[in-house]
Coordinates of N, CA and C and ligand atoms in Angstrom, one line a residue:
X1 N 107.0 121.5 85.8 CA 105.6 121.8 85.9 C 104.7 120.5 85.5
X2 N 103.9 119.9 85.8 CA 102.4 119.5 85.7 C 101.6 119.9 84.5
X3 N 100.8 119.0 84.5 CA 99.7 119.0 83.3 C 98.8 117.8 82.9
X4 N 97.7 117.9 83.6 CA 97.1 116.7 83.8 C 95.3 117.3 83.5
X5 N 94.7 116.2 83.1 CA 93.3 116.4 82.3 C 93.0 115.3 81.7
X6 N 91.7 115.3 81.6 CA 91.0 113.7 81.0 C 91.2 113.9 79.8
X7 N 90.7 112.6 78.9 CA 91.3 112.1 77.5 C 91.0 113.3 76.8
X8 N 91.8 113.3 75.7 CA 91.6 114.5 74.7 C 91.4 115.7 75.5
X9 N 91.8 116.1 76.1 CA 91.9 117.6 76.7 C 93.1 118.2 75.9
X10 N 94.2 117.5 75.6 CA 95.2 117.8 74.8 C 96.7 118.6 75.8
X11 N 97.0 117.6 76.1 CA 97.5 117.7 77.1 C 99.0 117.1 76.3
X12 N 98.8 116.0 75.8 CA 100.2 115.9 75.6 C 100.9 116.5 74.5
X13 N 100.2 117.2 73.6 CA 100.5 117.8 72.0 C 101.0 119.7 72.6
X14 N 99.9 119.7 73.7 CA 100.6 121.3 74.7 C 101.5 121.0 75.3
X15 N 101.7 120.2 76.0 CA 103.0 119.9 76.9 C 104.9 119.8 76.0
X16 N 104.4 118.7 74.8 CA 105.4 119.2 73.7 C 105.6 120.2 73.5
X17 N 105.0 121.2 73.1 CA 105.0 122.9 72.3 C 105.5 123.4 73.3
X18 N 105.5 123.3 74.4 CA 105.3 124.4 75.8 C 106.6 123.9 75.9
X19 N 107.1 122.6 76.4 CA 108.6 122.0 76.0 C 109.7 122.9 75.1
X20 N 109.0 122.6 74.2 CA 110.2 122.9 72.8 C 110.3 124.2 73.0
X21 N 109.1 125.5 73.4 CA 109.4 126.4 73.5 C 109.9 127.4 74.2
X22 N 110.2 126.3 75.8 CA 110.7 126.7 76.5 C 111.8 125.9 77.1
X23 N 112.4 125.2 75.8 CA 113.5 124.6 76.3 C 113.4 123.0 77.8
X24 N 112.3 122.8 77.6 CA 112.9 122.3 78.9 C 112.0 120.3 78.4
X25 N 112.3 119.8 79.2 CA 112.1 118.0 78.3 C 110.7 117.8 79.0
X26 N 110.1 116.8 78.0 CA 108.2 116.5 78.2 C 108.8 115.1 78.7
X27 N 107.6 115.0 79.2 CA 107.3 113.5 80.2 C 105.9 113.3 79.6
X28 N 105.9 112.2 79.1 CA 104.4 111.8 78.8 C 104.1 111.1 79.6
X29 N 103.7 111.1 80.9 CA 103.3 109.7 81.4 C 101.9 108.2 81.3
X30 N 101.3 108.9 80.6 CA 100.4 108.3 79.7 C 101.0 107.1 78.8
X31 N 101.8 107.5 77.7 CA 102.9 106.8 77.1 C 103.0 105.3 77.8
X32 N 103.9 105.7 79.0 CA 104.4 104.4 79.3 C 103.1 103.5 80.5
X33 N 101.8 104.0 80.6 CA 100.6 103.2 80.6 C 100.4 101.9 79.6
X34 N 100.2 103.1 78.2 CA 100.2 102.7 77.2 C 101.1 101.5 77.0
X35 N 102.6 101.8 76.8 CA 103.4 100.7 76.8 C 103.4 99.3 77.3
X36 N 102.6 99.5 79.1 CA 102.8 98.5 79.6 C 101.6 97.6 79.2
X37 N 100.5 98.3 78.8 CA 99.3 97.4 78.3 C 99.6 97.0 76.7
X38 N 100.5 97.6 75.9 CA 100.9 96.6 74.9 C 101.7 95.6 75.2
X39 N 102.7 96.1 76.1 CA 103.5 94.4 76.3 C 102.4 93.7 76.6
X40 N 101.5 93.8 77.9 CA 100.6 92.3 78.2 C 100.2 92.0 77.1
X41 N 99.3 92.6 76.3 CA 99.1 92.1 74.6 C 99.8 91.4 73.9
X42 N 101.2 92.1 73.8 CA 102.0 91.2 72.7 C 102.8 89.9 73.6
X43 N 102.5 90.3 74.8 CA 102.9 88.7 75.2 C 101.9 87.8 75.7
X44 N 100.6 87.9 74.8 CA 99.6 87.1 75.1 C 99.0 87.1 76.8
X45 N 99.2 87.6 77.9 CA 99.0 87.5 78.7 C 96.8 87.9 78.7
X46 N 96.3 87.1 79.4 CA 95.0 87.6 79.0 C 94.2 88.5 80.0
X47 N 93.4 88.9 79.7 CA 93.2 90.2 80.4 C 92.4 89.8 82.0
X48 N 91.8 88.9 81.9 CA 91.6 88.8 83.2 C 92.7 88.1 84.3
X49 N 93.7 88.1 83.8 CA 95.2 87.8 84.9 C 95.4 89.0 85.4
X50 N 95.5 90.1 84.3 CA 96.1 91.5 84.7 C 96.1 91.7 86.3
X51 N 95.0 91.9 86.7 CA 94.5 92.1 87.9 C 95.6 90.9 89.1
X52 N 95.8 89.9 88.1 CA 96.4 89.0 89.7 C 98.3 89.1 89.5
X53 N 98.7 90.2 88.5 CA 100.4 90.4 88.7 C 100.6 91.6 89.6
X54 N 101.8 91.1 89.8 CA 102.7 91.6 91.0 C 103.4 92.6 90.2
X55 N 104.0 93.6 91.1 CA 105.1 94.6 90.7 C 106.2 94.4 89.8
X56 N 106.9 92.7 90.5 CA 108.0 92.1 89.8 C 107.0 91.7 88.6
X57 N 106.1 91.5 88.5 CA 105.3 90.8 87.1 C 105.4 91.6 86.1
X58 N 105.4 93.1 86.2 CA 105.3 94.3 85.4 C 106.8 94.5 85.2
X59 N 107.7 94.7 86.0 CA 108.9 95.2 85.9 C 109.5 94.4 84.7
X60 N 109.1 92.8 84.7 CA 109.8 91.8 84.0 C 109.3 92.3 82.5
X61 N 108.5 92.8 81.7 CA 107.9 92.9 80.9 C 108.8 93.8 80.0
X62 N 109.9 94.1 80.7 CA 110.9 95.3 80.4 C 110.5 96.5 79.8
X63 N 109.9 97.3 80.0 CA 109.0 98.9 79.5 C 110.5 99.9 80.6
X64 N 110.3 100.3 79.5 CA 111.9 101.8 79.7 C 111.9 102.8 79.1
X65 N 112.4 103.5 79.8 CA 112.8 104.9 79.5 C 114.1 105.8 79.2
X66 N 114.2 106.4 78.1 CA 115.8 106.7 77.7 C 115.6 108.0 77.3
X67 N 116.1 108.7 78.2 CA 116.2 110.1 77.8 C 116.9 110.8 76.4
X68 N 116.1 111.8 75.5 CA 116.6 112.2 74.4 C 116.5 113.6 74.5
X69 N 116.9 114.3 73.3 CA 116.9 115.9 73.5 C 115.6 116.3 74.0
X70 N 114.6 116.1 73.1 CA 113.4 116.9 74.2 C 112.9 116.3 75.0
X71 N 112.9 114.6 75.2 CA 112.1 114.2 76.4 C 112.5 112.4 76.2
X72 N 111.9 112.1 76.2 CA 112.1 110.3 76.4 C 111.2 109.7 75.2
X73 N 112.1 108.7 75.4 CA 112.1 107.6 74.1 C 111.3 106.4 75.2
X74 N 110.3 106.1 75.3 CA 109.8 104.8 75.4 C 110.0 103.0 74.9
X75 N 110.6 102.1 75.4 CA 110.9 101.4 74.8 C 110.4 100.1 75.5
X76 N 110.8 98.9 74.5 CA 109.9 97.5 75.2 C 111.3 97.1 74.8
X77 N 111.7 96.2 76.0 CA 113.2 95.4 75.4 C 114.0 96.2 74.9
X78 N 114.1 97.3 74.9 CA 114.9 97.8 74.2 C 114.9 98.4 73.3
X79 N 113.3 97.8 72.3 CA 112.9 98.4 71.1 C 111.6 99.4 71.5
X80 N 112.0 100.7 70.4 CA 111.2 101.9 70.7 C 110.0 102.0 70.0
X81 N 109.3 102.3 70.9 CA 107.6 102.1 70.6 C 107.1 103.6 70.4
X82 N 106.3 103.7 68.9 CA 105.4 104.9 69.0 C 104.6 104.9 69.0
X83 N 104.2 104.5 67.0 CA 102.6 103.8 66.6 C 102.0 103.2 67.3
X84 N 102.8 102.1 68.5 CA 102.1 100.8 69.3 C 101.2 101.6 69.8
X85 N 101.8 102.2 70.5 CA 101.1 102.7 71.7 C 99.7 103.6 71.2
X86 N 99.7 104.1 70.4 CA 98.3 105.2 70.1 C 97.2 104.4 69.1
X87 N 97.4 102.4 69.2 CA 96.8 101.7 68.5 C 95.1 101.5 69.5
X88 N 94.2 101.0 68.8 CA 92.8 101.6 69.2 C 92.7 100.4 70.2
X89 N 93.8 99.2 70.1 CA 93.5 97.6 71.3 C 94.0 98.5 72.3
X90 N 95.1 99.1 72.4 CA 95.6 99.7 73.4 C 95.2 100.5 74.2
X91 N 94.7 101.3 73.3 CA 93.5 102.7 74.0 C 92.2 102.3 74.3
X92 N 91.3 100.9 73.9 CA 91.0 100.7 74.7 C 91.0 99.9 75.6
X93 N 92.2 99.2 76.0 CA 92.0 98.6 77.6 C 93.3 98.8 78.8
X94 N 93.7 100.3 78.0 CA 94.8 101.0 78.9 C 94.1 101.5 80.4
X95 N 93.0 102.2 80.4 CA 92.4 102.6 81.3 C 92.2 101.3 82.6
X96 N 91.9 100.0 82.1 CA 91.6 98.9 82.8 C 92.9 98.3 83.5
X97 N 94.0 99.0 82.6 CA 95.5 98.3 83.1 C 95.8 99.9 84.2
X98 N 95.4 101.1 84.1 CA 96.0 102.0 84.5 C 95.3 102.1 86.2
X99 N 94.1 101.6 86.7 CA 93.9 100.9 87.8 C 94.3 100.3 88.8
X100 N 95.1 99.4 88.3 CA 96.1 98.4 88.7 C 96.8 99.2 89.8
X101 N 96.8 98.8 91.2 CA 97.9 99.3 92.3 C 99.3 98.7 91.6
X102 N 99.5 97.8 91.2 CA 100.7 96.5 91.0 C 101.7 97.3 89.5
X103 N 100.5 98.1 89.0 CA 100.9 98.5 87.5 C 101.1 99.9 87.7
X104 N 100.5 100.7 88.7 CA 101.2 101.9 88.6 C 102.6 101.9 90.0
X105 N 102.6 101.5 90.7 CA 103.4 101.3 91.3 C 104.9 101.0 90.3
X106 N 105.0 100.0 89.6 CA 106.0 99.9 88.2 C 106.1 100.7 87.8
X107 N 105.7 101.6 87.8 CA 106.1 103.0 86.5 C 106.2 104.1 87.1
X108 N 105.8 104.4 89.0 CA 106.2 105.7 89.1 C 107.4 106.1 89.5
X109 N 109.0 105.0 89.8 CA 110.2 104.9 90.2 C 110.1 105.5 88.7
X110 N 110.1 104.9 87.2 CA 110.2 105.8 85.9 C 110.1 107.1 85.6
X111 N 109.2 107.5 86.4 CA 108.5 108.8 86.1 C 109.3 109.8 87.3
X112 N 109.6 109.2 88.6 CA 110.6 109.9 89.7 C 111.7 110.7 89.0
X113 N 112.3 109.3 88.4 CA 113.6 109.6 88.0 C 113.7 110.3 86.7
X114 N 112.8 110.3 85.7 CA 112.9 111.4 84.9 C 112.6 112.4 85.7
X115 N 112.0 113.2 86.6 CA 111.8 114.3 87.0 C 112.9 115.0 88.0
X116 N 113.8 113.8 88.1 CA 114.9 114.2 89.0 C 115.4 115.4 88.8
X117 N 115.8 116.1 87.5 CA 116.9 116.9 87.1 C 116.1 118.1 86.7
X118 N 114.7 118.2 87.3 CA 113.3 119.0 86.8 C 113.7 119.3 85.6
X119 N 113.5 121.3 85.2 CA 113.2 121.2 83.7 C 112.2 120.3 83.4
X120 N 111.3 120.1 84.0 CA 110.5 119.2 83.1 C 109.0 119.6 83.1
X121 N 108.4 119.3 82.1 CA 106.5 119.4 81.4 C 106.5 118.1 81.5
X122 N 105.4 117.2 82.6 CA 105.2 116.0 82.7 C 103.8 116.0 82.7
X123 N 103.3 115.2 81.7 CA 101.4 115.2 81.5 C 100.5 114.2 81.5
X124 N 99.7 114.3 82.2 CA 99.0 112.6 82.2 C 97.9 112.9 83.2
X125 N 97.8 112.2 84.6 CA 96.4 111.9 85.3 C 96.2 112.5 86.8
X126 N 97.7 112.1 87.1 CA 98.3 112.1 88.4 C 99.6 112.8 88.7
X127 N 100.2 113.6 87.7 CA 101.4 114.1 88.0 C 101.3 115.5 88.9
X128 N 100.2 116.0 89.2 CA 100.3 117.1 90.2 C 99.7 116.6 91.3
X129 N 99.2 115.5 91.7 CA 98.6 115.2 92.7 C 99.4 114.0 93.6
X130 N 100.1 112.8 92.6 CA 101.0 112.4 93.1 C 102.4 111.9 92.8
X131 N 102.3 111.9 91.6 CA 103.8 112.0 91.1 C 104.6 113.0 91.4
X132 N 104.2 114.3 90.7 CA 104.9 115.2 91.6 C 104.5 116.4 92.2
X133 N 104.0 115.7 93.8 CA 103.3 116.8 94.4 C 103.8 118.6 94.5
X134 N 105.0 118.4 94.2 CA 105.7 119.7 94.7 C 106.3 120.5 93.7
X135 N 105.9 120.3 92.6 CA 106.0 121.0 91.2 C 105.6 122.0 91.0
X136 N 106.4 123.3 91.1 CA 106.1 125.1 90.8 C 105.1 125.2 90.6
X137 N 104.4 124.6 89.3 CA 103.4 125.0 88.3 C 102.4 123.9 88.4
X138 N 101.6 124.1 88.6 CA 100.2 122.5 88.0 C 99.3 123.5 87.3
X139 N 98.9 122.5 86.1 CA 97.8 123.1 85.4 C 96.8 122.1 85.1
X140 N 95.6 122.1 85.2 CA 94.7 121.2 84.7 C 93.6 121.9 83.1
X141 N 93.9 121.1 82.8 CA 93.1 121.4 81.5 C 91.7 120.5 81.2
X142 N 90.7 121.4 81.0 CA 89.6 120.8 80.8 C 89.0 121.2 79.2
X143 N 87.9 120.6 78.7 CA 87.1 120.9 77.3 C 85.9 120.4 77.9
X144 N 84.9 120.2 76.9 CA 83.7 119.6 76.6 C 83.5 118.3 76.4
X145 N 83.3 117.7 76.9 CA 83.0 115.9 76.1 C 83.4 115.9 74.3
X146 N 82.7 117.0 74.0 CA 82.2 116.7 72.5 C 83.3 117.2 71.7
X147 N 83.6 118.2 72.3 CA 84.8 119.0 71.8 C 86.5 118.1 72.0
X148 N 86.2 117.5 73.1 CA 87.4 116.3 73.3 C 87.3 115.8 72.1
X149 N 85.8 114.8 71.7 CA 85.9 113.5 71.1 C 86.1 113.8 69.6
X150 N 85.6 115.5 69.0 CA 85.8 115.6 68.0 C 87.4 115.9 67.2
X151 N 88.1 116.5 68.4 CA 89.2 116.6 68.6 C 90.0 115.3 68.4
X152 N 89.9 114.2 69.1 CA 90.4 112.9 68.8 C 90.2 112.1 67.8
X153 N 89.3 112.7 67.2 CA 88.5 112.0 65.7 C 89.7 113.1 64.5
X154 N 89.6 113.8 64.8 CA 90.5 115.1 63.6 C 91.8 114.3 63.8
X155 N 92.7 113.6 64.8 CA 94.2 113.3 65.2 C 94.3 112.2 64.1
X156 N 92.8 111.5 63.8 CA 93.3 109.8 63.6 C 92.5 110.4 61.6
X157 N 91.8 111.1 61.4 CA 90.9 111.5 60.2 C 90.9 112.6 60.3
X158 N 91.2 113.1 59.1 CA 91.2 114.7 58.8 C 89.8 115.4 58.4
X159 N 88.6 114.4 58.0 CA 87.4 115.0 57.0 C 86.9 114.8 58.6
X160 N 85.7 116.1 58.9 CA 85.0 116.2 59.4 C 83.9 115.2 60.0
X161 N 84.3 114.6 61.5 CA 83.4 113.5 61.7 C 82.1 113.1 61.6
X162 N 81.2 112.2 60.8 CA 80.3 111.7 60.8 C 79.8 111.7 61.6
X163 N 78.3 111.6 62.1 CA 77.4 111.4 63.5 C 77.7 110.5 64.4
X164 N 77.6 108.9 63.6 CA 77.9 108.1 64.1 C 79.1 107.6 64.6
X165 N 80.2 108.2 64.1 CA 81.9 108.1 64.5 C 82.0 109.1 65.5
X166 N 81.1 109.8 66.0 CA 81.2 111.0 66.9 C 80.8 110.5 67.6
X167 N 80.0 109.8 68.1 CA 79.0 109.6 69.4 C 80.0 108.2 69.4
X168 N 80.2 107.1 68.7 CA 80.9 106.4 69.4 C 82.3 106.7 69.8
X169 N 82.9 107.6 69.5 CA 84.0 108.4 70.6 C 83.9 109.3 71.6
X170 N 82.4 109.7 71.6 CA 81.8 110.3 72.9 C 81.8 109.0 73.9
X171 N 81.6 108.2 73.3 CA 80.9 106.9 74.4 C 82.4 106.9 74.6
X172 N 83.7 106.6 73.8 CA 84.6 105.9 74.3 C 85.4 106.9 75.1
X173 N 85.7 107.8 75.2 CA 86.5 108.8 76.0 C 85.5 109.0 77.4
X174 N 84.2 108.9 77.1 CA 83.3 109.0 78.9 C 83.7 108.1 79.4
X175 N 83.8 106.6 78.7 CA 84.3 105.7 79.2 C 85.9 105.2 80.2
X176 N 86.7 105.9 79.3 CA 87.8 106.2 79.9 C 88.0 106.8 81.4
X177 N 87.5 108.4 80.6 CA 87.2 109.6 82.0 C 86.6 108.6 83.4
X178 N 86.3 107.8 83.0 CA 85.0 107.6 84.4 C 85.4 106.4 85.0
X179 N 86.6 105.7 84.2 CA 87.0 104.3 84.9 C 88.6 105.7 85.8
X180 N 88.9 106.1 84.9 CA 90.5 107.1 85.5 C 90.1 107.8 86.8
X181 N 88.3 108.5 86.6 CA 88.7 109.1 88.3 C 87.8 108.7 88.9
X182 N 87.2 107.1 88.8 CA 86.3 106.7 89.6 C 87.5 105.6 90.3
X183 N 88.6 105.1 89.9 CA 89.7 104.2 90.6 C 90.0 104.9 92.0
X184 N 90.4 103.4 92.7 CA 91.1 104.1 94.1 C 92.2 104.3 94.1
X185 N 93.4 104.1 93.4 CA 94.5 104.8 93.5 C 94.6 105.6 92.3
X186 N 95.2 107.1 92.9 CA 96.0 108.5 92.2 C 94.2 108.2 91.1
X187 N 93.3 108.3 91.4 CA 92.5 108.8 90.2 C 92.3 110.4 90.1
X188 N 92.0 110.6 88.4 CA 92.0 111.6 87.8 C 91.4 112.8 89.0
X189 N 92.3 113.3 89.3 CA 91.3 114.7 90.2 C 92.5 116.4 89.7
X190 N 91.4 117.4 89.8 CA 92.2 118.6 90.0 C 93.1 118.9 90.9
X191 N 94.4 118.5 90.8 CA 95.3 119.3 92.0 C 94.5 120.3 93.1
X192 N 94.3 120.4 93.9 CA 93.6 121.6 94.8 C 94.6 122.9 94.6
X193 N 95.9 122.9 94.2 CA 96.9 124.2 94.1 C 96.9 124.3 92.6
X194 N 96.5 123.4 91.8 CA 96.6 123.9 90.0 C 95.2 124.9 89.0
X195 N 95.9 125.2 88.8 CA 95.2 126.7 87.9 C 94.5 126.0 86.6
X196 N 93.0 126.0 86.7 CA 92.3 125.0 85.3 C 92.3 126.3 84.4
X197 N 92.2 125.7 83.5 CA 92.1 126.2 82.1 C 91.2 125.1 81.1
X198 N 90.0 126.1 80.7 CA 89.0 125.3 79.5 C 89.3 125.6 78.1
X199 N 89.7 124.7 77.6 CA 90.3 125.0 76.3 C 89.2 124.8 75.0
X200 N 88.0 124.6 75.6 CA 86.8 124.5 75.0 C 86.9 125.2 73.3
X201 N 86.7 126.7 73.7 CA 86.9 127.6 72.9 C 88.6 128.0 72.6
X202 N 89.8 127.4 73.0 CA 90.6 128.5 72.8 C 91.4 127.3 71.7
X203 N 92.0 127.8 70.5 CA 92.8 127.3 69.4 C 94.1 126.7 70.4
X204 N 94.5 125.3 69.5 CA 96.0 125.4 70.0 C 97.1 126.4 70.4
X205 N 97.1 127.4 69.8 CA 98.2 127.7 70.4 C 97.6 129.1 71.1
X206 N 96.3 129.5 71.1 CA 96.1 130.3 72.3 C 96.6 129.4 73.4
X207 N 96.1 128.2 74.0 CA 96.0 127.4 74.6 C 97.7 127.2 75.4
X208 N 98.3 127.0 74.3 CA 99.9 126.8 74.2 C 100.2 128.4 75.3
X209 N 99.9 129.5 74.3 CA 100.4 130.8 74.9 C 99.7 130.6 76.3
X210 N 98.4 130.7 76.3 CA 98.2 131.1 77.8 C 99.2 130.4 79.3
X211 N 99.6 128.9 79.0 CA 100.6 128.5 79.9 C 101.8 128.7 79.9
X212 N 102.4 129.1 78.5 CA 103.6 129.8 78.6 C 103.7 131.3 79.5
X213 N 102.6 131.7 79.3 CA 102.2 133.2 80.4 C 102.6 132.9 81.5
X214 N 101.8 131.7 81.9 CA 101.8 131.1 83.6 C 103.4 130.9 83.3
X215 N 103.7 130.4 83.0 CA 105.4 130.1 83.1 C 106.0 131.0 83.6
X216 N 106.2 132.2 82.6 CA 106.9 133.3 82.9 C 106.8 134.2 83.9
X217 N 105.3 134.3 84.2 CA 105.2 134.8 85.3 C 105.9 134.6 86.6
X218 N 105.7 133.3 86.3 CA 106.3 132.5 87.6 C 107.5 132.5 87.9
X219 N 108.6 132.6 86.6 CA 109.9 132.7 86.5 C 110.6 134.4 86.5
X220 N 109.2 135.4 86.9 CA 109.5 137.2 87.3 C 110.2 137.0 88.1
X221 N 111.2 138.2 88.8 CA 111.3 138.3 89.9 C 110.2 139.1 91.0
Ligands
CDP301 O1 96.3 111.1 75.4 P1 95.1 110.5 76.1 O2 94.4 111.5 77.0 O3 94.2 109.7 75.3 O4 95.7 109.4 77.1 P2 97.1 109.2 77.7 O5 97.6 110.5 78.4 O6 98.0 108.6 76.7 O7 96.8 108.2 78.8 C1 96.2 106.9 78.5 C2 95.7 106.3 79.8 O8 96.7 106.0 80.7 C3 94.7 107.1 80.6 O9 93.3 107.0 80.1 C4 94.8 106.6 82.0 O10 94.1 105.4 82.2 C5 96.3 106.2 82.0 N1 97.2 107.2 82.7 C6 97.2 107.2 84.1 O11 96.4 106.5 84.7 N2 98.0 108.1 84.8 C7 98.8 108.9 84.1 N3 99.6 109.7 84.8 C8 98.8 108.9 82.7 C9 97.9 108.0 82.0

């Protein structure tokens, strides 16, 4: 199944839960965005090149994928990246790398081949629209701007966001949203066959239950 929604919709913290509790392995494909814009970072490459590498430019940069019990291990060289990737350089100039024809093309042979053996919750931008168009289940998940940004403020700080820490993570998640599905390739859109869901109002794990619902249903005879 699919699960795709703009920043902070919470898509990849449901797609784990929905995983674990239904047995079957998560695909973050966001993750290995993330990855590929830390390598250009950590190997100094500067950002206005990005735009002029090639396929083989990306591939060389070695970003991988190693399947584990619930889902995959992301790695650079070999070494496994977690903290990198959810650092604030990263998040913000992932969106500007996730653009890139040259840079998603690199990473959807990764993302094919995890989904080879289905069983799989794969979440991110594009996985019902082109990654994997033919997936039982699509779900899109939507919130509120504000309800996103306060959401992503609680992940990184537990005390209740300030004004001014709130509006500049309004500014930065619009920002995101609007570079993801204003792009010409696979930008952010509703699958036309996936079932939205506004998680505006609903608690984590209402949110969790209601797509396990869809699941089962789907798995009736
Ligand atoms: O968790 P959050 O919504 O903040 O972001 P993410 O899922 O980790 O994705 C980070 C960025 O990667 C997005 O803003 C997109 O620019 C890009 N991305 C994409 O283009 N296509 C995907 N399938 C997944 C992520």
């Amino acid at each position: 199944m699919t699960l795709d929604g703009p920043a902070g919709s919470g898509k990849s913290t449901t797609a784990k839960a929905i995983a674990r509790r239904l047995g079957l392995r998560h695909l973050d494909s966001g993750a290995l965005y993330r990855a590929l814009t830390f390598a250009l970072l950590e190997a100094g490459v500067p950002e206005e090149r990005w735009a002029t590498l090639g396929v083989g430019d990306f591939r060389a940069l070695g970003v991988s994928m190693v399947p584990t019990g619930g889902g995959f291990e992301v790695r650079l060289a070999g070494r496994s990246l977690v903290g990198e990737l959810r650092s604030a350089e990263v998040t913000d100039r992932v969106a500007r790398l996730a653009r890139l024809p040259a840079a998603r093309a690199c990473l959807i042979d990764l993302q094919r081949t995890a989904g080879e053996r289905g069983r799989l919750v794969a979440d991110g931008r594009d996985m019902g629209t082109v990654v994997f168009p033919d997936a039982d289940l699509k779900v899109y998940l939507v919130a509120d701007l504000e309800e996103r940004a306060r959401r992503r403020l609680r992940e990184t700080d537990a005390r209740e966001p300030g004004e001014g820490g709130l509006a500049s993570q309004i500014g930065a998640i619009r920002d995101r949203d609007s570079i993801d599905s204003g792009r010409d390739v696979s930008p952010l859109r509703r699958p036309d066959d996936a079932i939205e869901i506004d998680t505006t109002d609903l608690s984590f794990e209402q949110q969790v239950d209601a797509i396990v619902e869809l699941v089962s249903r789907l798995t009736l005879p």
